[in-house]
GROMACS .gro file of C-alpha atoms in nm:
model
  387
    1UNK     CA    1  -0.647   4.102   2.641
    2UNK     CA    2  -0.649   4.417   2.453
    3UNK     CA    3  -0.549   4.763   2.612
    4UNK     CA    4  -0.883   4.886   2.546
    5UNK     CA    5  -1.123   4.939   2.841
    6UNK     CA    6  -1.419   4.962   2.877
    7UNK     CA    7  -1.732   5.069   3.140
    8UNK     CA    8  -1.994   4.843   3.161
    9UNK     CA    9  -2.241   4.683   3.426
   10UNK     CA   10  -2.112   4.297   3.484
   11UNK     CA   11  -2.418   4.071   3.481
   12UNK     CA   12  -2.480   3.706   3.721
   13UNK     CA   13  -2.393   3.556   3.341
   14UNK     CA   14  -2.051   3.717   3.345
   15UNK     CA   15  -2.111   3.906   3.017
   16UNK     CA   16  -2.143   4.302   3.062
   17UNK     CA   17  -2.367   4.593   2.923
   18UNK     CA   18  -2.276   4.936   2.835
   19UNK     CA   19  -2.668   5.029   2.938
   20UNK     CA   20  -2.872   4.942   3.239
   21UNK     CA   21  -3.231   4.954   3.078
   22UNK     CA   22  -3.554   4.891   3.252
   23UNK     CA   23  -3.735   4.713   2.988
   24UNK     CA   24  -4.191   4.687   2.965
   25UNK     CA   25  -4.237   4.423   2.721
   26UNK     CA   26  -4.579   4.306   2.599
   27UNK     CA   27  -4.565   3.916   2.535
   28UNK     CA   28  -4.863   3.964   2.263
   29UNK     CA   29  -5.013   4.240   2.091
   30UNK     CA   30  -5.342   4.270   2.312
   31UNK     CA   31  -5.112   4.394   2.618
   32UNK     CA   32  -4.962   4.684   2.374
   33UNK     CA   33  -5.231   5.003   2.522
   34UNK     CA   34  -5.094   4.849   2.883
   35UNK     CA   35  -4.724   4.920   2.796
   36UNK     CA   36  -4.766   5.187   2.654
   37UNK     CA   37  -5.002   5.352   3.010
   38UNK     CA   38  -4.725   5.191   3.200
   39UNK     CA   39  -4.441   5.383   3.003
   40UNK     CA   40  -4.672   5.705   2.942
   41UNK     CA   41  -4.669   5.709   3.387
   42UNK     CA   42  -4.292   5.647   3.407
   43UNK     CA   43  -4.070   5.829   3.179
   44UNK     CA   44  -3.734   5.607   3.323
   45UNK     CA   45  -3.846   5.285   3.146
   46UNK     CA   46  -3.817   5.189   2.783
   47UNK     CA   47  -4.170   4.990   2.662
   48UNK     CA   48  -4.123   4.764   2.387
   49UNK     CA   49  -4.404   4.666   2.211
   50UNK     CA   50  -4.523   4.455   1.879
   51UNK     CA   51  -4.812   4.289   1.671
   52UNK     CA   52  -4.683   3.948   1.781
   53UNK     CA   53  -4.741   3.673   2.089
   54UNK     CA   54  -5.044   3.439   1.950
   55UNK     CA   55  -5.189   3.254   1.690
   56UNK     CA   56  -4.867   3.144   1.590
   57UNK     CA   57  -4.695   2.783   1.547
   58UNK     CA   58  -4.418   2.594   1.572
   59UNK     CA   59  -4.080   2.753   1.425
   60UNK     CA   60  -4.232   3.039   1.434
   61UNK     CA   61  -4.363   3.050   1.757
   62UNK     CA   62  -3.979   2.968   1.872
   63UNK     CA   63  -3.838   3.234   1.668
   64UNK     CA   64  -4.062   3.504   1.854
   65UNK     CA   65  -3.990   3.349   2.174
   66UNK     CA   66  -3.669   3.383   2.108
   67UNK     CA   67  -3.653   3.739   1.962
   68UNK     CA   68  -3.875   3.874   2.281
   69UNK     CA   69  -3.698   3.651   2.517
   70UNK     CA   70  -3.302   3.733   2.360
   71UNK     CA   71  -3.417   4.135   2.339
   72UNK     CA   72  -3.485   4.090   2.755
   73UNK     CA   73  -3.182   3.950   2.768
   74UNK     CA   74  -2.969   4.132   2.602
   75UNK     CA   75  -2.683   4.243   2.821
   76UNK     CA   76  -2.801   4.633   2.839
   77UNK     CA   77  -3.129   4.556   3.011
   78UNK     CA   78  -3.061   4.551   3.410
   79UNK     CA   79  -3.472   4.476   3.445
   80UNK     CA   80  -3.763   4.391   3.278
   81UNK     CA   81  -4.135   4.354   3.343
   82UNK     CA   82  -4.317   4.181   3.073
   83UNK     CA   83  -4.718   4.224   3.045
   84UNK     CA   84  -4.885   3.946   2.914
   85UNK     CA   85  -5.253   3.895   2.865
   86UNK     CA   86  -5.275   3.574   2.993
   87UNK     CA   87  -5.410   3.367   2.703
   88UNK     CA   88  -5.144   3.419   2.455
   89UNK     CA   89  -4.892   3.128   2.376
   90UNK     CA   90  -4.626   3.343   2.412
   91UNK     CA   91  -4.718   3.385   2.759
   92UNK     CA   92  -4.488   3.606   3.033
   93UNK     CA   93  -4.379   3.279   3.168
   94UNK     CA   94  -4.270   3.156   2.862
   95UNK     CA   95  -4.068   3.433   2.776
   96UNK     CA   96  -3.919   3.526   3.131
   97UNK     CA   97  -3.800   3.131   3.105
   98UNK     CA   98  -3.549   3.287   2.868
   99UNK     CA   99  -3.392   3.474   3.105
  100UNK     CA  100  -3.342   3.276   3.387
  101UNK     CA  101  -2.962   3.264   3.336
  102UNK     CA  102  -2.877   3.598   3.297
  103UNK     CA  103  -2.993   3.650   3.628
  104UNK     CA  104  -3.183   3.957   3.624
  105UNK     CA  105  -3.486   4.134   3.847
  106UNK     CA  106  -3.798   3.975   3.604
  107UNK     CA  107  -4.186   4.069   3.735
  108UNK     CA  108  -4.463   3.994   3.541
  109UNK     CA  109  -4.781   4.116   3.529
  110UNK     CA  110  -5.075   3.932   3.384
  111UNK     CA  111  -5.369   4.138   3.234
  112UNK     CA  112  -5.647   3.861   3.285
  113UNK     CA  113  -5.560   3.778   3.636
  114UNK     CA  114  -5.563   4.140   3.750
  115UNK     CA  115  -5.871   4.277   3.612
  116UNK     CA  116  -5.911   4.660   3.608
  117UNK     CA  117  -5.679   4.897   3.488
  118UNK     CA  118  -5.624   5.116   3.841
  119UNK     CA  119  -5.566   4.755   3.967
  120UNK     CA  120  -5.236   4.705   3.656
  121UNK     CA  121  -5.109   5.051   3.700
  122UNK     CA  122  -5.046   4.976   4.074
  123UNK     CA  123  -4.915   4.665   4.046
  124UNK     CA  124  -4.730   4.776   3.738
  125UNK     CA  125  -4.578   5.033   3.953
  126UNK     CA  126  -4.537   4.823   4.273
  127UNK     CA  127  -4.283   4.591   4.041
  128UNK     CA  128  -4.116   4.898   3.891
  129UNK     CA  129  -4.001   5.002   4.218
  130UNK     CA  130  -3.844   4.656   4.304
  131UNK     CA  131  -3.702   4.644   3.961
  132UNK     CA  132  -3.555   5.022   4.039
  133UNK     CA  133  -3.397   4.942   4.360
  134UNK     CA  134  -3.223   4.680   4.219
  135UNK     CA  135  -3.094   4.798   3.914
  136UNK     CA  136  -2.997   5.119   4.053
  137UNK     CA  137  -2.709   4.894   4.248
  138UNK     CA  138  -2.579   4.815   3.934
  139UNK     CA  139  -2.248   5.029   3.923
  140UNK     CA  140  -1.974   5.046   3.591
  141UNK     CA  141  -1.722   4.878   3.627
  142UNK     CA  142  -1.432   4.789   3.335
  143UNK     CA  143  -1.426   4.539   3.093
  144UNK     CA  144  -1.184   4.397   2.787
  145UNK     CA  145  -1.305   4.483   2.406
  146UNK     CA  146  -1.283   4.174   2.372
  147UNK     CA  147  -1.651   4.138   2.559
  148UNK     CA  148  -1.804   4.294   2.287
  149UNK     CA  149  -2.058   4.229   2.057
  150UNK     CA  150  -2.116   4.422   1.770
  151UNK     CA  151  -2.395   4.418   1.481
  152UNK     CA  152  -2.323   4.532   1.099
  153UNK     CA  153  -2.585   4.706   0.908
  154UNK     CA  154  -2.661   4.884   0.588
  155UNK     CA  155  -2.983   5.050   0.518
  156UNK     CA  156  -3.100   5.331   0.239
  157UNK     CA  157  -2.787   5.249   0.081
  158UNK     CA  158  -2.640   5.367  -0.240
  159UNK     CA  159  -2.350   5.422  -0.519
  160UNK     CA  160  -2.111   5.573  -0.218
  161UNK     CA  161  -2.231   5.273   0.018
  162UNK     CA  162  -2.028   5.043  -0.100
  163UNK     CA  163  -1.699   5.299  -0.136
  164UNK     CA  164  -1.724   5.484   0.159
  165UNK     CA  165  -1.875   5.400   0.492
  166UNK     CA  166  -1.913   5.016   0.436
  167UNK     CA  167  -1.530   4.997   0.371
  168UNK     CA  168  -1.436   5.215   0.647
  169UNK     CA  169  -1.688   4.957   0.870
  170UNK     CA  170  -1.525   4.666   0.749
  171UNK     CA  171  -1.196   4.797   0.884
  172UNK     CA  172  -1.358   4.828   1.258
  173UNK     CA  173  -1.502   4.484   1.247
  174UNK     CA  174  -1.164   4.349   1.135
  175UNK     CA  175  -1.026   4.532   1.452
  176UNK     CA  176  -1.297   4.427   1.680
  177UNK     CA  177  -1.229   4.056   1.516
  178UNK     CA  178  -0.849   4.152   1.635
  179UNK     CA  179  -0.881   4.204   1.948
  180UNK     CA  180  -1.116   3.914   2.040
  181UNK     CA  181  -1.449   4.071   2.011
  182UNK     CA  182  -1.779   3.967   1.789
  183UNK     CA  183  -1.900   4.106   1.488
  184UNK     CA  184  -2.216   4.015   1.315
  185UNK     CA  185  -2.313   4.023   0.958
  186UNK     CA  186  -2.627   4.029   0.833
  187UNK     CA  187  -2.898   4.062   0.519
  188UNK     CA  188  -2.837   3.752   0.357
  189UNK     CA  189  -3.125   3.824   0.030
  190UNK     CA  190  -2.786   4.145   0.019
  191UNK     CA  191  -2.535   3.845  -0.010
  192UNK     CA  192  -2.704   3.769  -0.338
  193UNK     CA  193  -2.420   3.791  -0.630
  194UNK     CA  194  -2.142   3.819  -0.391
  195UNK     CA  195  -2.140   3.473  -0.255
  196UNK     CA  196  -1.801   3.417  -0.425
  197UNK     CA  197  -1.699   3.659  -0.236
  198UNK     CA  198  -1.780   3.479   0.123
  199UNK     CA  199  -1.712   3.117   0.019
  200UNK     CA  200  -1.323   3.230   0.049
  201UNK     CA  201  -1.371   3.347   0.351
  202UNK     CA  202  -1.531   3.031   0.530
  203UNK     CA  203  -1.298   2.781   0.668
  204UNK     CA  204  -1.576   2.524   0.809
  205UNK     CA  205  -1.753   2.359   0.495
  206UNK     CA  206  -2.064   2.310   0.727
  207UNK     CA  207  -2.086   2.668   0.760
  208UNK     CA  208  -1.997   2.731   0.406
  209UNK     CA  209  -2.337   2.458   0.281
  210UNK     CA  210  -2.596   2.614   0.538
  211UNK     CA  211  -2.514   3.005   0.450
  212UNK     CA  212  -2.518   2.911   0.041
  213UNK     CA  213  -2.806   2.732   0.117
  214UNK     CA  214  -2.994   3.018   0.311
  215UNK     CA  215  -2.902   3.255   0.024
  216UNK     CA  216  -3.054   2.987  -0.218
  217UNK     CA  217  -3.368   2.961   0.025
  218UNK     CA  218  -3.412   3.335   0.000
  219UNK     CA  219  -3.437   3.385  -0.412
  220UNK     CA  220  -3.635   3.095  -0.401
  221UNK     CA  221  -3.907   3.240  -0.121
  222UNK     CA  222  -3.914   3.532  -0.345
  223UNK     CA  223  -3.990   3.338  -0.663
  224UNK     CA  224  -4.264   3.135  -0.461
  225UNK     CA  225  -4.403   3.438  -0.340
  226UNK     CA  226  -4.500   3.537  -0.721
  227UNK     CA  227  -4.232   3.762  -0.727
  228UNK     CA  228  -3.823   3.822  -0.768
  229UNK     CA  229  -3.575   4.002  -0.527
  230UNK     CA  230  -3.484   4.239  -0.792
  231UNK     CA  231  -3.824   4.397  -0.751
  232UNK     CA  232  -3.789   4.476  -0.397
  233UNK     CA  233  -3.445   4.463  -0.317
  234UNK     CA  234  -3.239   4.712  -0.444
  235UNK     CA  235  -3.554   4.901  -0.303
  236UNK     CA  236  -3.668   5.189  -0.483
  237UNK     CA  237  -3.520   5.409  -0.233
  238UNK     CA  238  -3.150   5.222  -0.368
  239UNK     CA  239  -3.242   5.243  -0.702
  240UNK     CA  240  -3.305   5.650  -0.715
  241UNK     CA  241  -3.016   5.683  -0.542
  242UNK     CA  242  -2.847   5.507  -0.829
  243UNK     CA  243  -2.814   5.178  -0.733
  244UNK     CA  244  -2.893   4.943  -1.021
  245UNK     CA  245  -2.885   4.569  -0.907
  246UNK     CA  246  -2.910   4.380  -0.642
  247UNK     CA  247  -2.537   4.220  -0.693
  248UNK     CA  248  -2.437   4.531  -0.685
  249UNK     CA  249  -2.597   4.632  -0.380
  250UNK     CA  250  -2.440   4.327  -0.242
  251UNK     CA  251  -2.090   4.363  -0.285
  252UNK     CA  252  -2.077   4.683  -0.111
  253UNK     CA  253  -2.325   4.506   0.176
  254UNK     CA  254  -2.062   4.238   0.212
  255UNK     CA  255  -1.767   4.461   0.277
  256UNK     CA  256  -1.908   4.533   0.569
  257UNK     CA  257  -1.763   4.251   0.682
  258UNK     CA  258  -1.454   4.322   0.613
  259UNK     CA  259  -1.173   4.049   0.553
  260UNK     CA  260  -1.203   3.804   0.801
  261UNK     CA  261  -1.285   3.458   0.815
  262UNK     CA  262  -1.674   3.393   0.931
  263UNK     CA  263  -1.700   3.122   1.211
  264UNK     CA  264  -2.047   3.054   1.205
  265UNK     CA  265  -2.394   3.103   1.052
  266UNK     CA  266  -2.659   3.189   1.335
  267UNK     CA  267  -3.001   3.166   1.302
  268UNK     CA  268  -3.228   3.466   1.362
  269UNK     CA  269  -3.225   3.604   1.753
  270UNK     CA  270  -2.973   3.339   1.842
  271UNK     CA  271  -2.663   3.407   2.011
  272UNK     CA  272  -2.347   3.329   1.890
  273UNK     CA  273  -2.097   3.052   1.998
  274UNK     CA  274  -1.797   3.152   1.811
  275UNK     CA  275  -1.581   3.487   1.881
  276UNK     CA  276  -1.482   3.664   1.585
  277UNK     CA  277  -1.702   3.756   1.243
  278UNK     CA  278  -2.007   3.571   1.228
  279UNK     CA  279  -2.330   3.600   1.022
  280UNK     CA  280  -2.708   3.552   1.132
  281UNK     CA  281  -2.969   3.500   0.928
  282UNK     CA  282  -3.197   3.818   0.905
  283UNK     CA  283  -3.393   3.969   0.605
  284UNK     CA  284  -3.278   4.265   0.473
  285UNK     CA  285  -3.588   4.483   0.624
  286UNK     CA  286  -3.373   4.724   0.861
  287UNK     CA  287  -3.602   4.697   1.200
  288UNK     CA  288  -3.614   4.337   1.146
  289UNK     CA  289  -3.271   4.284   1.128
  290UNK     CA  290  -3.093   4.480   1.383
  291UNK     CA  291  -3.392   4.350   1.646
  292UNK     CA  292  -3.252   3.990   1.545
  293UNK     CA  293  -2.872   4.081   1.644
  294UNK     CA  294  -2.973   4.293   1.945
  295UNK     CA  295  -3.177   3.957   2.052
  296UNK     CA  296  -2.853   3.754   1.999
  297UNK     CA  297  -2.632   4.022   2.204
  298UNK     CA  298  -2.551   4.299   2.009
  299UNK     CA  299  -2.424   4.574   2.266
  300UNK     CA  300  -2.457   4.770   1.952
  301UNK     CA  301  -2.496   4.841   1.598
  302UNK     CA  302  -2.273   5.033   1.333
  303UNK     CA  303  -2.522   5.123   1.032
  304UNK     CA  304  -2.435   5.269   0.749
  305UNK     CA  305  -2.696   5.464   0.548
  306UNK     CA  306  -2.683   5.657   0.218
  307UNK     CA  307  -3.000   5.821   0.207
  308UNK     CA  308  -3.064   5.860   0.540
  309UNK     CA  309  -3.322   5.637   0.803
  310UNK     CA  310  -3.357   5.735   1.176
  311UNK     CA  311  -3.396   5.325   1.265
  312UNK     CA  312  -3.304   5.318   1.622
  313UNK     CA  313  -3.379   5.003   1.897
  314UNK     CA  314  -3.497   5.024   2.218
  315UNK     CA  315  -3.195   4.881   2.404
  316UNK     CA  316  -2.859   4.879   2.229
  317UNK     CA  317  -2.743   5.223   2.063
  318UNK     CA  318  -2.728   5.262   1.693
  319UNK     CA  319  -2.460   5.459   1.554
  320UNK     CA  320  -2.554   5.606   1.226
  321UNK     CA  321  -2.309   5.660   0.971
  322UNK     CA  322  -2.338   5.827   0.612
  323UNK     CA  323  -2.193   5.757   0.287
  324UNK     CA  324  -2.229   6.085   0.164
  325UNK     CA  325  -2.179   6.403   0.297
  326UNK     CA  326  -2.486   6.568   0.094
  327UNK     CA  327  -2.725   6.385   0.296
  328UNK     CA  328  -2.517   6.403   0.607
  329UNK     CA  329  -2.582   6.768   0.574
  330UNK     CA  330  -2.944   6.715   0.542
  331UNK     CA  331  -3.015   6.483   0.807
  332UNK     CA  332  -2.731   6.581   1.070
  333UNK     CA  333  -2.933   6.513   1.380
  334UNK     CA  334  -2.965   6.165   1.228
  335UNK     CA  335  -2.591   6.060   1.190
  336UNK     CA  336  -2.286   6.031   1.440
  337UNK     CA  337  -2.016   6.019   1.179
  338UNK     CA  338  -1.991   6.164   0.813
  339UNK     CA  339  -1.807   5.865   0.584
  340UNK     CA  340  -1.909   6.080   0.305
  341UNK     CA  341  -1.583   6.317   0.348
  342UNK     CA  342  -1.384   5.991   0.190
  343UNK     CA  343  -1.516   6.127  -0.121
  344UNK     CA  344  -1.287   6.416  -0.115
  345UNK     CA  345  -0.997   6.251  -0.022
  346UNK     CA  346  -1.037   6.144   0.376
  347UNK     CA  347  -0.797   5.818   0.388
  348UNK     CA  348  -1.065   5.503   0.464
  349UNK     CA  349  -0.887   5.410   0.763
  350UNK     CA  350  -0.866   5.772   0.935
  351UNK     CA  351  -1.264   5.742   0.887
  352UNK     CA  352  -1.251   5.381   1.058
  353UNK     CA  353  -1.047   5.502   1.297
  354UNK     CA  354  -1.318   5.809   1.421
  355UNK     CA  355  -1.582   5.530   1.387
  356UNK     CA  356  -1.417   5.291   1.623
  357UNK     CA  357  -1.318   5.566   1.850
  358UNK     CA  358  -1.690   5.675   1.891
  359UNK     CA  359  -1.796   5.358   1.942
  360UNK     CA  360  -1.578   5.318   2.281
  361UNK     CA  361  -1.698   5.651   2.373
  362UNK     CA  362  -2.109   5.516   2.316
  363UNK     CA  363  -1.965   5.201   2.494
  364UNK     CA  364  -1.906   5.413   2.806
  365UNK     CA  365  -2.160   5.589   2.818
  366UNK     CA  366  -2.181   5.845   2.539
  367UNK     CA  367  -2.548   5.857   2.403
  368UNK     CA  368  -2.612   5.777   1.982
  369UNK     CA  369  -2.823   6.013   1.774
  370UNK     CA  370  -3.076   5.741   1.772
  371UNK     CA  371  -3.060   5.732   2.116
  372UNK     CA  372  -3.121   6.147   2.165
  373UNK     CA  373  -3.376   6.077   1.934
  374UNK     CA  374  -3.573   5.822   2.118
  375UNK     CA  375  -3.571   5.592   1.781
  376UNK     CA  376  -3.680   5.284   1.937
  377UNK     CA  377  -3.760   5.080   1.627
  378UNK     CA  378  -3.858   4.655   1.736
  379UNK     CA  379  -4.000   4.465   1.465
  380UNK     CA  380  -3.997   4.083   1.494
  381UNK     CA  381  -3.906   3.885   1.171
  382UNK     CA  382  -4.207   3.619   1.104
  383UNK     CA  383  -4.166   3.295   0.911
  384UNK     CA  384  -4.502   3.194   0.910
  385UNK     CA  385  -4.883   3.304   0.865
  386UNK     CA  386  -5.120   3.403   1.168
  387UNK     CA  387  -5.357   3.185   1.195
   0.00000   0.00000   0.00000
């Protein structure tokens, strides 16, 4: 046990969160005008919508149950009433079956079985009110570091990226890895040309197959798609910025990481078994992959950014942090700390040092420029067609 406390709200599944969201989900895409009445009447809840919920299958219906489902679940959301339409195969049962351990005040509200709209926005607000009383028990309490789960994330990034803020972030997940907590890695088309680098670094050869593999999968999806991962990623936001290849890109993606040993590969929205550094399998589009690690647990997300992005999610805090000070200048209200100032001369570890102390500070309580910006980015990650 570390020396490090924390505030946080202990759930019925033991684990804790440093918010206490009340969460309006749509299950599918047809509810989406509902939420969004429902959140437009009640400015204390956070509505999460998406283009998702139906004519889906298989896999992929599984990995958007489990993205909707984990999100719910994530340990910052003390209560959550999902809308459904009530034809949809991901239906409001379905997904509120995902959070039957965590114990939490669920309602649902079906669409179809209600009928008019005066008729949802009662019963929408009838729920609301049982969902209030109970979260508002929830009280702060404290809780080891060690509880913590933390996402890694790199987006807009360029030359200074990989010199400057991901460094200094790969020190803080090294301590977090320290003092018993989780850290998650992801982007895996950015592990392209570093996997070298990572191979060393995996101690189970099972772990070390299925991530080589996934990178493998991912140049390969490219090249079936009639196309190749250098086109699109370094994006041409990277490449202005001076960026030039993707291995490039990916070496300063990977640090991130920082030096630890990674205990396990997890797939997309899933949570992880292992403490320590781990890596799940996301894309490298930024809304797609820090919805994947909130929906595994993610309390929060460090993100690192070189030419700026307000990306945000509806119910962990993003802290943003710069790789340059010219563009922390330009887009203050966007960042929380300026990694840019190790450019003229700031030691990388004084700069890890102010990142990891902000991040206890968000932990208990303090609110992320994302978060005073009401950047709610959710985008689900698909691996099929609609049919």
């Amino acid at each position: 046990m570390s020396k490090i406390k924390l505030k946080g709200y202990r759930r019925s599944d033991g684990l804790f969160g440093i918010r206490n969201h009340i969460v309006v989900m749509s299950t599918v895409s047809c509810a989406n005008s509902v939420v969004q009445q429902i959140a437009r009447a009640d400015a204390e809840i956070i509505p999460i919508t998406h283009q998702h919920g139906c004519t889906h299958m298989g896999s992929d219906t599984e990995q958007v149950l489990r993205t909707l489902g984990g999100t719910c679940n994530n340990p910052n959301v003390g209560g959550v009433l999902l809308v459904g339409l009530g034809c949809e195969i991901a239906s409001a049962n379905k997904v509120a079956s995902y959070l039957d351990r965590a114990g939490k005040t669920v309602k649902t509200l079906v669409i179809q079985e209600i009928g008019e709209i005066r008729k949802i926005m009662d019963a929408a607000r009838d729920s609301l009110l049982q969902i209030k009383e109970f979260v508002s028990k929830q009280q702060r309490s404290d809780f080891d570091v060690s509880g913590l789960t933390v996402g890694l994330e790199c987006g807009g990034s360029d030359p200074f990226s990989g010199i400057t803020a991901n460094p200094a972030v790969g020190l803080v997940s090294d301590k977090l890895v320290e003092l018993g907590a989780t850290a998650i890695l992801s982007e895996i088309p950015e592990m392209i040309g570093a996997e070298a680098c990572l191979e060393s670094r995996i101690p189970d050869d099972a772990v070390k197959q299925r991530l080589m593999a996934r990178i493998k999968d991912y140049v390969q999806m490219a090249k079936d798609a009639g196309g190749d991962l250098r086109g699109c990623n370094p994006s041409p936001g990277n490449i202005k910025a001076g960026l030039s290849t993707i291995e490039e890109k990916s070496l300063g993606c990977v640090i991130k990481g920082g030096r630890s040993d990674i205990a396990e590969l997890v797939e997309y929205a899933g949570r992880a078994k292992c403490k320590g550094l781990v890596v799940m399998d996301t894309p490298g589009n930024d809304p797609e992959s820090v919805t994947g690690m909130v929906a595994g647990g993610a309390h929060l997300v460090l993100f690192t950014t070189g030419t700026g992005t307000p990306v945000g999610n509806p119910v962990a805090p993003v802290i943003k942090i710069s790789s340059n000070t010219k563009m922390y200048q330009r887009m203050g209200d966007f960042i929380d700390v300026d990694a840019g100032k190790i450019v003229g001369g700031a030691p990388v570890d004084a700069v890890a040092d102010e990142i990891f102390e902000f991040l206890i500070d968000v932990c208990n309580g303090t609110q992320t420029a994302a978060e005073h910006n009401n950047c709610r980015e959710f985008a689900v990650n698909r691996i099929g067609p609609a049919f």
